[in-house]
Coordinates of C-alpha atoms and ligand atoms in Angstrom, one line a residue:
M198 CA -74.7 -5.7 -107.8
C199 CA -77.7 -6.6 -110.0
G200 CA -79.8 -4.1 -111.8
I201 CA -83.6 -4.2 -112.0
V202 CA -86.0 -2.3 -114.2
G203 CA -89.7 -2.3 -114.8
Y204 CA -92.0 -0.8 -117.5
F205 CA -95.6 0.2 -117.1
G206 CA -97.1 2.1 -120.1
P207 CA -98.6 1.8 -123.5
K208 CA -95.5 0.8 -125.6
N209 CA -93.6 -2.5 -126.3
G210 CA -92.2 -3.0 -122.8
A211 CA -90.0 -6.0 -123.6
K212 CA -87.9 -4.0 -126.0
I213 CA -87.7 -1.1 -123.6
I214 CA -86.7 -3.4 -120.7
Q215 CA -84.1 -5.2 -122.8
E216 CA -82.5 -1.9 -123.8
G217 CA -82.7 -0.7 -120.2
L218 CA -81.1 -3.8 -118.8
A219 CA -78.2 -3.3 -121.3
K220 CA -77.6 0.1 -119.7
L221 CA -77.7 -1.5 -116.2
S222 CA -75.4 -4.3 -117.1
Y223 CA -72.5 -2.5 -115.4
R224 CA -74.2 -3.6 -112.2
G225 CA -73.8 -7.3 -113.0
Y226 CA -73.8 -9.3 -116.2
D227 CA -73.6 -13.0 -115.5
S228 CA -77.2 -13.7 -116.4
W229 CA -80.5 -11.8 -117.2
G230 CA -84.2 -12.3 -117.5
I231 CA -87.5 -10.7 -117.9
A232 CA -91.2 -11.3 -117.0
A233 CA -93.8 -9.9 -119.3
K234 CA -97.6 -9.9 -119.0
T235 CA -98.8 -11.6 -122.1
G236 CA -102.6 -12.0 -122.2
E237 CA -103.7 -13.3 -118.8
T238 CA -100.4 -14.9 -117.9
L239 CA -96.7 -14.0 -117.4
T240 CA -94.1 -15.1 -119.9
I241 CA -90.7 -15.6 -118.3
Y242 CA -87.5 -15.5 -120.3
K243 CA -84.0 -16.1 -118.7
Q244 CA -80.6 -16.6 -120.0
T245 CA -77.0 -16.8 -118.7
G246 CA -74.4 -14.5 -120.1
D247 CA -74.5 -10.8 -121.0
I248 CA -77.8 -9.3 -122.2
E249 CA -75.9 -7.4 -124.9
R250 CA -75.2 -10.7 -126.6
G251 CA -78.6 -12.1 -125.8
E252 CA -81.4 -12.6 -128.4
K253 CA -83.8 -9.7 -129.0
L254 CA -87.2 -10.8 -127.7
E255 CA -90.4 -10.3 -129.7
L256 CA -92.9 -10.1 -126.8
P257 CA -95.8 -7.7 -127.2
S258 CA -96.4 -6.5 -123.6
T259 CA -96.9 -3.3 -121.8
R260 CA -96.1 -4.6 -118.3
V261 CA -92.6 -6.0 -118.0
I262 CA -89.9 -6.4 -115.3
G263 CA -86.3 -7.3 -115.9
H264 CA -83.1 -8.1 -114.1
T265 CA -79.3 -8.3 -114.8
R266 CA -77.5 -10.4 -112.2
W267 CA -74.2 -10.4 -110.3
A268 CA -74.4 -13.8 -108.5
T269 CA -74.4 -13.8 -104.7
H270 CA -76.6 -16.7 -103.6
G271 CA -76.2 -19.6 -106.1
S272 CA -74.0 -20.0 -109.1
V273 CA -74.6 -18.6 -112.6
T274 CA -77.4 -20.8 -114.0
V275 CA -80.7 -20.2 -115.7
A276 CA -82.5 -21.5 -112.6
N277 CA -80.8 -18.9 -110.4
A278 CA -81.4 -16.0 -112.9
H279 CA -84.2 -13.7 -112.0
P280 CA -87.2 -13.3 -112.3
H281 CA -88.4 -15.9 -109.8
T282 CA -92.0 -16.9 -109.6
N283 CA -94.6 -18.6 -107.5
E284 CA -95.4 -22.1 -108.5
S285 CA -98.4 -21.2 -110.7
G286 CA -96.4 -18.5 -112.4
T287 CA -98.8 -15.6 -111.6
I288 CA -96.3 -13.6 -109.6
A289 CA -92.8 -12.7 -110.8
V290 CA -90.1 -10.9 -108.8
V291 CA -86.8 -9.3 -109.5
H292 CA -84.5 -8.2 -106.7
N293 CA -81.3 -6.3 -106.0
G294 CA -79.8 -6.7 -102.5
I295 CA -79.7 -9.5 -100.0
I296 CA -82.5 -11.1 -97.9
E297 CA -80.6 -12.0 -94.8
N298 CA -83.2 -14.2 -93.2
Y299 CA -84.0 -16.1 -96.4
A300 CA -82.9 -19.5 -95.0
L301 CA -85.5 -19.3 -92.2
L302 CA -88.3 -18.1 -94.5
R303 CA -87.4 -20.8 -97.0
E304 CA -87.6 -23.5 -94.4
A305 CA -91.0 -22.2 -93.2
L306 CA -92.3 -22.1 -96.8
I307 CA -91.0 -25.6 -97.5
D308 CA -93.0 -26.7 -94.4
E309 CA -96.0 -25.3 -96.2
D310 CA -95.2 -27.4 -99.2
Y311 CA -93.7 -24.7 -101.3
L312 CA -91.2 -25.9 -103.9
F313 CA -88.0 -24.0 -104.6
K314 CA -86.3 -24.1 -108.0
S315 CA -83.3 -22.0 -107.3
Q316 CA -80.6 -21.4 -104.6
T317 CA -81.3 -17.7 -104.4
D318 CA -82.4 -15.7 -101.5
T319 CA -84.9 -13.9 -103.8
E320 CA -87.2 -16.9 -104.5
V321 CA -88.8 -16.6 -101.0
I322 CA -90.4 -13.4 -102.1
P323 CA -92.9 -14.6 -104.8
H324 CA -93.7 -17.6 -102.6
L325 CA -94.4 -15.4 -99.6
I326 CA -96.7 -13.1 -101.7
D327 CA -98.4 -16.2 -103.0
Y328 CA -98.8 -17.5 -99.4
Y329 CA -100.6 -14.3 -98.2
M330 CA -102.7 -14.1 -101.3
K331 CA -103.9 -17.7 -100.7
R332 CA -105.1 -16.5 -97.3
G333 CA -107.4 -13.9 -98.8
Q334 CA -105.2 -10.8 -99.1
T335 CA -104.9 -8.8 -102.3
F336 CA -101.7 -8.7 -104.2
A337 CA -100.9 -5.2 -102.8
E338 CA -101.6 -6.3 -99.2
S339 CA -99.6 -9.5 -99.7
F340 CA -96.7 -7.6 -101.1
S341 CA -96.6 -5.2 -98.2
R342 CA -97.0 -8.1 -95.7
T343 CA -94.1 -9.9 -97.4
L344 CA -91.9 -6.8 -97.0
S345 CA -92.4 -6.8 -93.2
D346 CA -91.1 -10.4 -93.2
L347 CA -87.9 -9.6 -94.9
K348 CA -84.6 -8.7 -93.2
G349 CA -81.8 -7.2 -95.2
S350 CA -81.5 -4.8 -98.1
Y351 CA -83.5 -4.7 -101.2
A352 CA -84.9 -3.0 -104.3
I353 CA -87.8 -5.2 -105.5
L354 CA -90.2 -5.3 -108.4
A355 CA -93.1 -7.7 -108.4
L356 CA -95.4 -8.2 -111.3
H357 CA -98.8 -9.9 -111.0
A358 CA -100.4 -11.6 -114.0
D359 CA -103.3 -9.1 -113.8
G360 CA -100.7 -6.4 -114.7
T361 CA -100.3 -4.8 -111.3
L362 CA -96.7 -3.8 -110.5
A363 CA -95.4 -3.5 -106.9
F364 CA -92.1 -2.0 -105.9
A365 CA -90.1 -1.4 -102.7
R366 CA -86.7 -0.1 -101.7
K367 CA -84.7 -0.5 -98.5
G368 CA -81.0 -0.1 -98.6
S369 CA -80.7 -0.6 -102.4
P370 CA -81.3 2.1 -105.0
L371 CA -84.6 2.5 -106.8
C372 CA -86.0 5.4 -108.8
I373 CA -89.0 6.0 -111.0
G374 CA -88.8 7.7 -114.4
I375 CA -92.1 9.3 -115.4
A376 CA -93.1 10.2 -119.0
D377 CA -96.5 10.9 -120.4
G378 CA -98.6 7.9 -119.2
E379 CA -95.4 5.8 -118.8
Y380 CA -93.5 4.7 -115.7
F381 CA -89.9 3.2 -115.6
I382 CA -88.9 1.8 -112.2
S383 CA -85.2 1.1 -112.1
S384 CA -82.0 0.8 -110.1
D385 CA -80.5 3.6 -112.1
I386 CA -81.4 6.4 -114.4
P387 CA -79.4 5.5 -117.6
S388 CA -81.8 2.6 -118.1
F389 CA -84.6 5.0 -119.0
L390 CA -82.8 8.2 -119.9
A391 CA -83.8 7.7 -123.6
H392 CA -87.4 8.0 -122.6
T393 CA -87.5 10.6 -119.8
K394 CA -85.4 12.8 -117.5
N395 CA -88.2 13.3 -115.0
V396 CA -87.3 11.2 -111.9
I397 CA -88.6 10.4 -108.5
H398 CA -85.8 9.3 -106.2
L399 CA -87.4 6.8 -103.8
E400 CA -86.5 7.0 -100.1
D401 CA -85.6 4.0 -97.9
G402 CA -88.8 2.3 -96.7
D403 CA -90.7 3.5 -99.8
S404 CA -93.0 0.9 -101.5
G405 CA -95.8 1.3 -103.8
I406 CA -98.2 0.0 -106.4
L407 CA -98.8 0.9 -110.1
D408 CA -102.2 -0.1 -111.4
T409 CA -104.6 2.5 -112.4
E410 CA -102.4 5.1 -110.7
L411 CA -99.1 5.4 -108.8
T412 CA -99.3 5.1 -105.0
I413 CA -96.3 5.4 -102.8
T414 CA -96.1 4.8 -99.0
N415 CA -93.2 4.9 -96.6
Y416 CA -93.2 2.1 -94.0
G417 CA -97.0 2.0 -94.5
K418 CA -97.7 5.8 -94.3
P419 CA -98.7 7.7 -97.4
A420 CA -95.7 9.4 -99.0
H421 CA -95.7 12.3 -101.5
R422 CA -92.8 12.1 -103.8
I423 CA -92.1 14.7 -106.5
A424 CA -90.4 14.0 -109.8
T425 CA -87.5 16.3 -110.6
P426 CA -85.6 16.7 -113.9
V427 CA -82.1 15.2 -114.0
P428 CA -79.5 17.4 -115.8
W429 CA -78.1 14.4 -117.7
D430 CA -77.7 14.4 -121.4
I431 CA -78.8 11.2 -123.2
T432 CA -75.5 11.1 -125.2
I433 CA -73.7 10.4 -121.9
A434 CA -75.3 7.0 -121.8
R435 CA -74.5 6.3 -125.5
L436 CA -71.3 5.0 -127.0
G437 CA -71.4 7.4 -130.0
N438 CA -68.3 6.8 -132.1
H439 CA -66.5 5.0 -129.3
K440 CA -66.0 1.2 -129.1
H441 CA -66.3 1.1 -125.4
F442 CA -67.5 3.2 -122.5
M443 CA -64.0 2.9 -120.9
I444 CA -62.3 4.9 -123.7
K445 CA -65.3 7.3 -124.0
E446 CA -65.1 8.0 -120.3
I447 CA -61.3 8.4 -120.3
E448 CA -61.6 11.0 -123.1
E449 CA -64.5 12.8 -121.3
Q450 CA -62.0 13.8 -118.6
Q451 CA -61.2 16.8 -120.7
R452 CA -64.6 18.0 -119.7
T453 CA -65.2 16.3 -116.3
I454 CA -61.9 17.4 -114.5
P455 CA -62.6 21.1 -115.1
A456 CA -66.3 20.5 -114.2
A457 CA -65.4 18.8 -110.9
L458 CA -63.2 21.8 -110.0
N459 CA -65.9 24.2 -111.0
Q460 CA -67.9 23.7 -107.7
E461 CA -70.3 26.1 -106.1
H462 CA -68.1 28.5 -104.2
A463 CA -70.3 28.4 -101.0
L464 CA -70.3 24.6 -100.9
I465 CA -66.5 24.4 -101.0
E466 CA -66.1 27.2 -98.5
Q467 CA -68.4 25.3 -96.1
A468 CA -66.5 22.1 -96.6
V469 CA -63.2 23.9 -96.0
R470 CA -64.6 25.4 -92.8
L471 CA -65.5 22.0 -91.5
I472 CA -62.1 20.6 -92.4
K473 CA -60.3 23.5 -90.6
Q474 CA -62.4 23.0 -87.5
T475 CA -61.8 19.3 -87.1
P476 CA -58.8 18.0 -85.2
N477 CA -59.5 14.5 -86.6
L478 CA -60.1 14.2 -90.3
V479 CA -60.9 10.7 -91.6
L480 CA -61.4 9.8 -95.2
A481 CA -63.1 6.5 -96.2
G482 CA -63.8 4.7 -99.4
C483 CA -63.3 1.4 -101.2
G484 CA -61.3 0.4 -104.3
T485 CA -60.5 3.5 -106.4
S486 CA -62.4 5.7 -104.0
Y487 CA -60.1 4.5 -101.2
N488 CA -57.0 5.2 -103.4
T489 CA -58.2 8.8 -103.9
C490 CA -58.7 9.1 -100.1
A491 CA -55.2 7.9 -99.5
A492 CA -53.7 10.3 -102.1
A493 CA -55.7 13.2 -100.5
A494 CA -54.7 12.3 -97.0
A495 CA -51.1 12.7 -98.1
H496 CA -51.9 16.3 -99.2
F497 CA -53.6 17.1 -96.0
I498 CA -50.8 15.7 -93.9
A499 CA -48.2 17.6 -96.0
A500 CA -50.1 20.7 -95.1
G501 CA -50.0 19.9 -91.4
K502 CA -53.5 18.5 -91.0
H503 CA -54.0 15.3 -89.1
A504 CA -55.8 13.0 -91.7
T505 CA -56.4 9.3 -91.8
P506 CA -57.5 7.3 -94.8
V507 CA -59.5 4.2 -94.0
I508 CA -60.7 1.4 -96.2
G509 CA -64.5 1.2 -96.0
S510 CA -64.6 -2.4 -95.0
E511 CA -61.9 -1.8 -92.2
F512 CA -63.7 1.2 -90.8
D513 CA -64.5 -0.6 -87.5
S514 CA -60.8 -0.5 -86.7
A515 CA -60.9 3.3 -86.8
A516 CA -64.1 3.6 -84.7
P517 CA -62.4 3.9 -81.3
L518 CA -60.7 7.1 -82.5
L519 CA -64.0 8.7 -83.6
S520 CA -65.8 11.4 -81.7
E521 CA -68.2 14.3 -82.2
K522 CA -65.1 16.3 -83.2
T523 CA -64.3 13.9 -86.1
L524 CA -65.1 14.9 -89.7
L525 CA -65.5 12.0 -92.1
I526 CA -65.2 12.6 -95.8
A527 CA -66.9 9.6 -97.3
V528 CA -66.0 9.0 -100.9
S529 CA -68.1 6.8 -103.3
Q530 CA -68.9 7.1 -107.0
S531 CA -72.1 5.2 -106.6
G532 CA -73.0 6.4 -103.1
E533 CA -74.3 2.9 -102.6
T534 CA -71.2 0.9 -101.5
A535 CA -72.3 -1.0 -98.4
D536 CA -69.0 -0.7 -96.6
V537 CA -69.0 3.1 -97.0
L538 CA -72.6 3.4 -95.9
D539 CA -71.6 1.3 -92.8
A540 CA -68.7 3.6 -92.1
V541 CA -71.0 6.6 -92.2
K542 CA -73.4 4.9 -89.8
T543 CA -70.5 4.2 -87.4
A544 CA -69.2 7.7 -87.7
R545 CA -72.7 9.1 -87.1
E546 CA -73.2 7.0 -84.0
K547 CA -70.0 8.6 -82.6
G548 CA -71.4 12.1 -83.3
A549 CA -69.1 12.8 -86.3
R550 CA -70.0 15.1 -89.1
V551 CA -70.0 13.7 -92.6
I552 CA -69.1 15.1 -96.0
A553 CA -70.1 12.9 -99.0
L554 CA -68.2 13.0 -102.3
T555 CA -70.4 11.1 -104.7
N556 CA -71.4 11.0 -108.4
V557 CA -75.1 10.3 -107.4
P558 CA -76.5 13.2 -105.4
S559 CA -79.7 11.2 -104.7
S560 CA -77.7 8.2 -103.4
S561 CA -78.0 6.6 -99.9
L562 CA -74.6 8.1 -99.0
A563 CA -75.7 11.6 -100.0
R564 CA -78.9 11.3 -97.9
A565 CA -76.9 10.1 -94.9
S566 CA -74.4 13.0 -95.0
D567 CA -74.4 16.6 -93.7
L568 CA -72.9 18.0 -96.9
V569 CA -72.7 16.6 -100.4
I570 CA -70.1 17.5 -103.0
P571 CA -71.2 16.1 -106.4
L572 CA -68.5 14.7 -108.7
G573 CA -70.6 16.0 -111.6
T574 CA -69.2 13.7 -114.2
G575 CA -72.6 12.3 -115.4
P576 CA -73.1 8.5 -115.3
E577 CA -70.0 6.3 -115.5
L578 CA -71.1 3.1 -117.3
C579 CA -67.8 1.3 -117.6
V580 CA -67.2 -0.9 -114.5
L581 CA -63.8 0.7 -114.0
A582 CA -63.7 4.1 -112.4
T583 CA -61.8 6.5 -114.6
K584 CA -63.5 9.9 -114.9
T585 CA -64.9 9.6 -111.4
C586 CA -61.4 8.8 -110.1
T587 CA -60.0 12.0 -111.4
A588 CA -63.1 14.0 -110.3
Q589 CA -62.5 12.7 -106.8
L590 CA -58.8 13.5 -106.9
A591 CA -59.5 17.0 -108.3
I592 CA -62.1 17.8 -105.5
L593 CA -60.1 16.3 -102.7
T594 CA -56.9 18.1 -103.8
L595 CA -58.9 21.3 -104.1
L596 CA -60.1 20.9 -100.5
A597 CA -56.6 20.0 -99.2
L598 CA -55.0 23.1 -100.9
K599 CA -57.8 25.5 -99.9
S600 CA -57.9 24.3 -96.3
A601 CA -54.1 24.9 -96.1
G602 CA -54.5 28.4 -97.6
K603 CA -52.5 27.3 -100.6
D604 CA -52.9 28.6 -104.2
T605 CA -55.0 26.3 -106.4
G606 CA -53.7 27.6 -109.7
T607 CA -51.9 24.3 -110.3
L608 CA -55.2 22.5 -110.4
T609 CA -56.5 24.9 -113.1
Q610 CA -53.4 24.3 -115.1
A611 CA -53.8 20.5 -114.7
A612 CA -57.4 20.8 -115.9
A613 CA -56.2 22.8 -119.0
S614 CA -53.6 20.1 -119.8
V615 CA -55.8 17.0 -119.8
R616 CA -56.3 17.0 -123.6
A617 CA -52.6 17.3 -124.3
V618 CA -51.7 14.5 -121.8
L619 CA -54.3 12.2 -123.3
E620 CA -52.9 12.9 -126.8
E621 CA -49.4 12.1 -125.6
G622 CA -50.6 9.0 -123.8
K623 CA -52.3 7.7 -126.9
K624 CA -49.1 8.0 -128.8
H625 CA -47.5 5.4 -126.4
A626 CA -50.4 3.3 -125.1
K627 CA -50.8 0.9 -128.1
K628 CA -47.1 0.3 -128.6
L629 CA -46.6 -0.3 -124.9
A630 CA -49.6 -2.6 -124.7
E631 CA -48.1 -4.8 -127.5
Q632 CA -44.8 -4.9 -125.5
F633 CA -46.4 -5.7 -122.1
K634 CA -49.3 -7.9 -123.2
D635 CA -47.8 -11.2 -122.2
A636 CA -46.5 -10.1 -118.8
T637 CA -47.6 -12.1 -115.9
S638 CA -46.8 -9.4 -113.3
L639 CA -46.5 -5.6 -113.4
F640 CA -45.4 -3.2 -110.8
V641 CA -46.1 0.5 -110.2
L642 CA -43.8 2.6 -108.0
G643 CA -44.5 5.9 -106.3
R644 CA -43.3 7.9 -103.3
G645 CA -45.2 10.4 -101.2
H646 CA -48.7 11.1 -102.5
L647 CA -47.8 9.2 -105.7
R648 CA -47.7 6.0 -103.7
A649 CA -51.5 6.0 -103.5
L650 CA -51.6 6.8 -107.2
A651 CA -49.4 3.8 -107.8
S652 CA -52.1 1.6 -106.1
E653 CA -54.7 3.2 -108.3
A654 CA -52.7 2.5 -111.4
A655 CA -52.2 -1.1 -110.4
L656 CA -55.9 -1.5 -109.7
K657 CA -56.8 -0.2 -113.1
I658 CA -54.4 -2.6 -114.8
K659 CA -55.3 -5.7 -112.9
E660 CA -59.1 -5.4 -113.0
V661 CA -59.3 -5.0 -116.8
T662 CA -56.3 -7.0 -118.0
Y663 CA -56.1 -9.8 -115.3
I664 CA -52.3 -9.2 -115.2
H665 CA -51.2 -9.4 -111.6
A666 CA -50.4 -5.8 -110.8
E667 CA -49.1 -4.2 -107.6
G668 CA -48.7 -0.6 -106.6
I669 CA -45.8 -0.2 -104.2
A670 CA -44.1 2.5 -102.1
A671 CA -40.9 2.6 -104.1
G672 CA -38.8 2.4 -100.9
E673 CA -40.5 -0.8 -99.9
L674 CA -39.4 -2.6 -103.1
K675 CA -36.2 -3.8 -101.5
H676 CA -38.1 -5.4 -98.7
G677 CA -39.6 -8.2 -100.7
S678 CA -41.3 -7.4 -104.0
I679 CA -38.0 -7.0 -105.9
A680 CA -37.7 -10.8 -105.7
L681 CA -40.5 -10.9 -108.4
I682 CA -38.7 -8.7 -110.9
E683 CA -37.3 -10.7 -113.8
E684 CA -36.3 -10.1 -117.4
G685 CA -39.0 -8.1 -119.1
T686 CA -41.2 -7.3 -116.1
P687 CA -43.0 -4.0 -116.8
V688 CA -42.5 -1.4 -114.1
I689 CA -44.3 2.0 -114.2
V690 CA -42.7 4.8 -112.2
F691 CA -44.5 7.9 -111.1
G692 CA -41.9 10.6 -110.6
N693 CA -41.9 14.4 -109.9
N694 CA -39.4 17.0 -108.9
E695 CA -39.7 16.2 -105.2
T696 CA -39.2 12.4 -105.5
R697 CA -37.1 12.0 -108.7
D698 CA -33.7 11.4 -107.2
L699 CA -34.8 8.7 -104.9
I700 CA -37.3 7.1 -107.4
T701 CA -34.6 7.1 -110.1
S702 CA -32.5 4.9 -107.8
N703 CA -35.4 2.6 -107.4
A704 CA -36.0 2.5 -111.1
M705 CA -32.3 1.7 -111.7
E706 CA -32.6 -1.2 -109.2
V707 CA -35.4 -2.9 -111.1
R708 CA -33.8 -2.1 -114.4
A709 CA -30.6 -3.8 -113.3
R710 CA -32.7 -6.9 -112.8
G711 CA -34.2 -6.9 -116.3
A712 CA -37.4 -4.7 -115.8
I713 CA -38.7 -2.5 -118.6
V714 CA -39.3 0.9 -117.0
L715 CA -42.0 3.4 -118.1
G716 CA -41.6 6.7 -116.4
I717 CA -44.6 9.0 -116.1
D718 CA -42.8 12.1 -115.0
S719 CA -42.3 15.8 -115.7
E720 CA -38.6 15.0 -116.6
R721 CA -36.9 12.1 -118.3
S722 CA -34.6 10.1 -116.1
P723 CA -31.8 7.9 -117.4
A724 CA -33.6 5.0 -115.6
Y725 CA -36.6 5.2 -117.9
D726 CA -36.8 2.9 -121.0
Y727 CA -39.9 4.8 -122.0
H728 CA -41.0 8.2 -120.9
I729 CA -44.4 9.9 -121.0
P730 CA -43.9 13.6 -120.0
I731 CA -46.5 15.4 -118.0
P732 CA -46.3 19.0 -116.7
E733 CA -44.7 19.5 -113.2
L734 CA -47.6 20.7 -111.1
G735 CA -46.9 19.5 -107.6
E736 CA -49.9 18.0 -105.9
A737 CA -52.1 18.6 -109.0
G738 CA -49.8 16.5 -111.2
Q739 CA -51.4 13.3 -110.2
L740 CA -54.6 14.2 -112.0
L741 CA -52.5 14.0 -115.2
Q742 CA -50.2 11.1 -114.3
I743 CA -53.0 8.6 -114.0
L744 CA -54.3 9.4 -117.5
P745 CA -51.6 7.5 -119.5
V746 CA -52.1 4.5 -117.2
Q747 CA -55.8 4.5 -117.9
L748 CA -55.1 4.5 -121.6
L749 CA -52.5 1.7 -121.2
A750 CA -54.9 -0.4 -119.2
Y751 CA -57.5 0.0 -122.0
E752 CA -55.1 -0.9 -124.8
L753 CA -53.7 -3.9 -122.7
A754 CA -57.3 -5.2 -122.3
L755 CA -57.8 -5.0 -126.0
A756 CA -54.5 -6.6 -126.8
R757 CA -55.3 -9.5 -124.4
G758 CA -58.8 -10.0 -125.7
C759 CA -60.6 -8.7 -122.5
N760 CA -63.8 -6.7 -122.6
P761 CA -62.8 -3.3 -121.1
D762 CA -66.3 -2.4 -120.0
K763 CA -67.1 -5.6 -118.2
P764 CA -64.2 -7.2 -116.4
R765 CA -64.9 -10.7 -115.1
N766 CA -66.3 -11.1 -111.6
L767 CA -66.7 -7.4 -111.1
A768 CA -69.8 -5.2 -110.6
K769 CA -69.7 -1.5 -110.4
S770 CA -71.9 -1.0 -107.4
V771 CA -70.9 -3.2 -104.5
T772 CA -73.9 -3.3 -102.3
V773 CA -73.0 -6.3 -100.3
R774 CA -70.5 -6.6 -97.4
Ligands
F6R1051 C1 -62.3 0.5 -109.6 C2 -63.6 0.4 -109.2 C3 -64.0 -0.1 -107.9 C4 -64.8 1.0 -107.1 C5 -65.2 0.5 -105.7 C6 -65.9 1.6 -104.9 O1 -62.1 0.8 -111.0 O2 -64.5 0.8 -110.0 O3 -62.8 -0.4 -107.1 O4 -63.9 2.1 -107.0 O5 -66.1 -0.6 -105.9 O6 -67.1 2.0 -105.6 P1 -67.8 3.4 -105.2 O7 -66.8 4.5 -105.5 O8 -69.0 3.4 -106.0 O9 -68.0 3.3 -103.7

């Protein structure tokens, strides 16, 4: 939900910021803008649309801030794009988050004759800084005074025309990349990975100033933050020979699934101990992360463990069942999803323990948890979760099997089969996409733990192709959804040895009504028009079964002229409720 980045150093900052914003555009891409110190003034440039299609700016400046937007307050217009400024244009601000009390602040400022040009919550910030500066405070003092007026969540960068850069974080991510005499302050590391791997992860309540030196305080008290190297390789943030990050990240699963399983032994043992101890295991996540929770809950339950998957935004409904005996496994790629962070807060208030599964070990989720299991995939830049989905599935299945005392060899076999399944999937994906590309609806059927995987498959297809797609418990089909099956409706069926007989009947039922059935299954059933074989690996099979659907979703997106990396209306990190 919006990405911000600032540069302070000796080089051409406008170019660096434009390149950095392109790397952050997974956080929002409906408009973008930059503010650059040019001489004694600030030059502001804003545009609607995706920065990657925007013009390359020739702006010699060594102090620059930029923003890529996912609209919340106000529609997609140049006026609503960031940066926002005070009236004289000497203070520019970019912001990620939501200022909850902006309406009151705006009214108070209008009473003081401040003029607003946008409908955003952000615009109150430069005006407030201006207000305090006009009353004799310095830029730094005014920035800090402004922060104390704000309610809500934010990562903010403010640039003054004298070249001073101020920053703050509360509830939205912000980190500082440090190179030799250069600073990059950003929502996320990929925006500056080409320049440095040395990173300070700011804490909630941190704010600071960059002028002759870097000063950081936490809620007003001096704070000492140390830069640490991130183990990420720059090639992860580059497309290389691939056309899109989606296909690059799908292919990376040959590496990321084995890596996710290759966790520190002591960490997994500790998590397993906590799982065994709790009589009430709750798993929470949103979107794909919820689907992996639901799939894992089925494994825990099958092994006799009481486990409840809860959608992050519905967590309040589970709150009455929480106690100090509860263990919450909170799953979030970004570690910044607001509903998951709220769930953790609620669980903590009830005294529950929390294990975080996240791809960002420095995230807000990781900081709020007792134990952090990293997904370890490296940054995922496509808006769709693919490699992080299978990393979550791998780790959660590992925990379920280990806590039930079961053999985990099937997971190792699944990891070793990723390449072959991707190869097989590629043989079919293009042809199937051609056949399915004009469909208006698509259904995915599964039973048992494969029901949750059916929801994940449908999510992948709908978000990138805009085809209406539903994942259904196959047995539920007859209770309504079968009314929508007509001649040519694509139906994907996830089968395995345990469910094949029943799911074959369900596949027959839809086929009898004209559906075209694609079976992703260890064996071919007569009900399948098309079949993509995967090895029979019990609980671990789902790691492989989702792969051909990811490939199909990608090819369908291309066949329908959709941008796979940037589906409409979506942002990767959902930091609003
Ligand atoms: C699906 C997708 C989203 C995310 C959801 C949760 O492809 O990307 O549904 O899974 O927004 O995000 P995290 O895992 O960051 O909490």
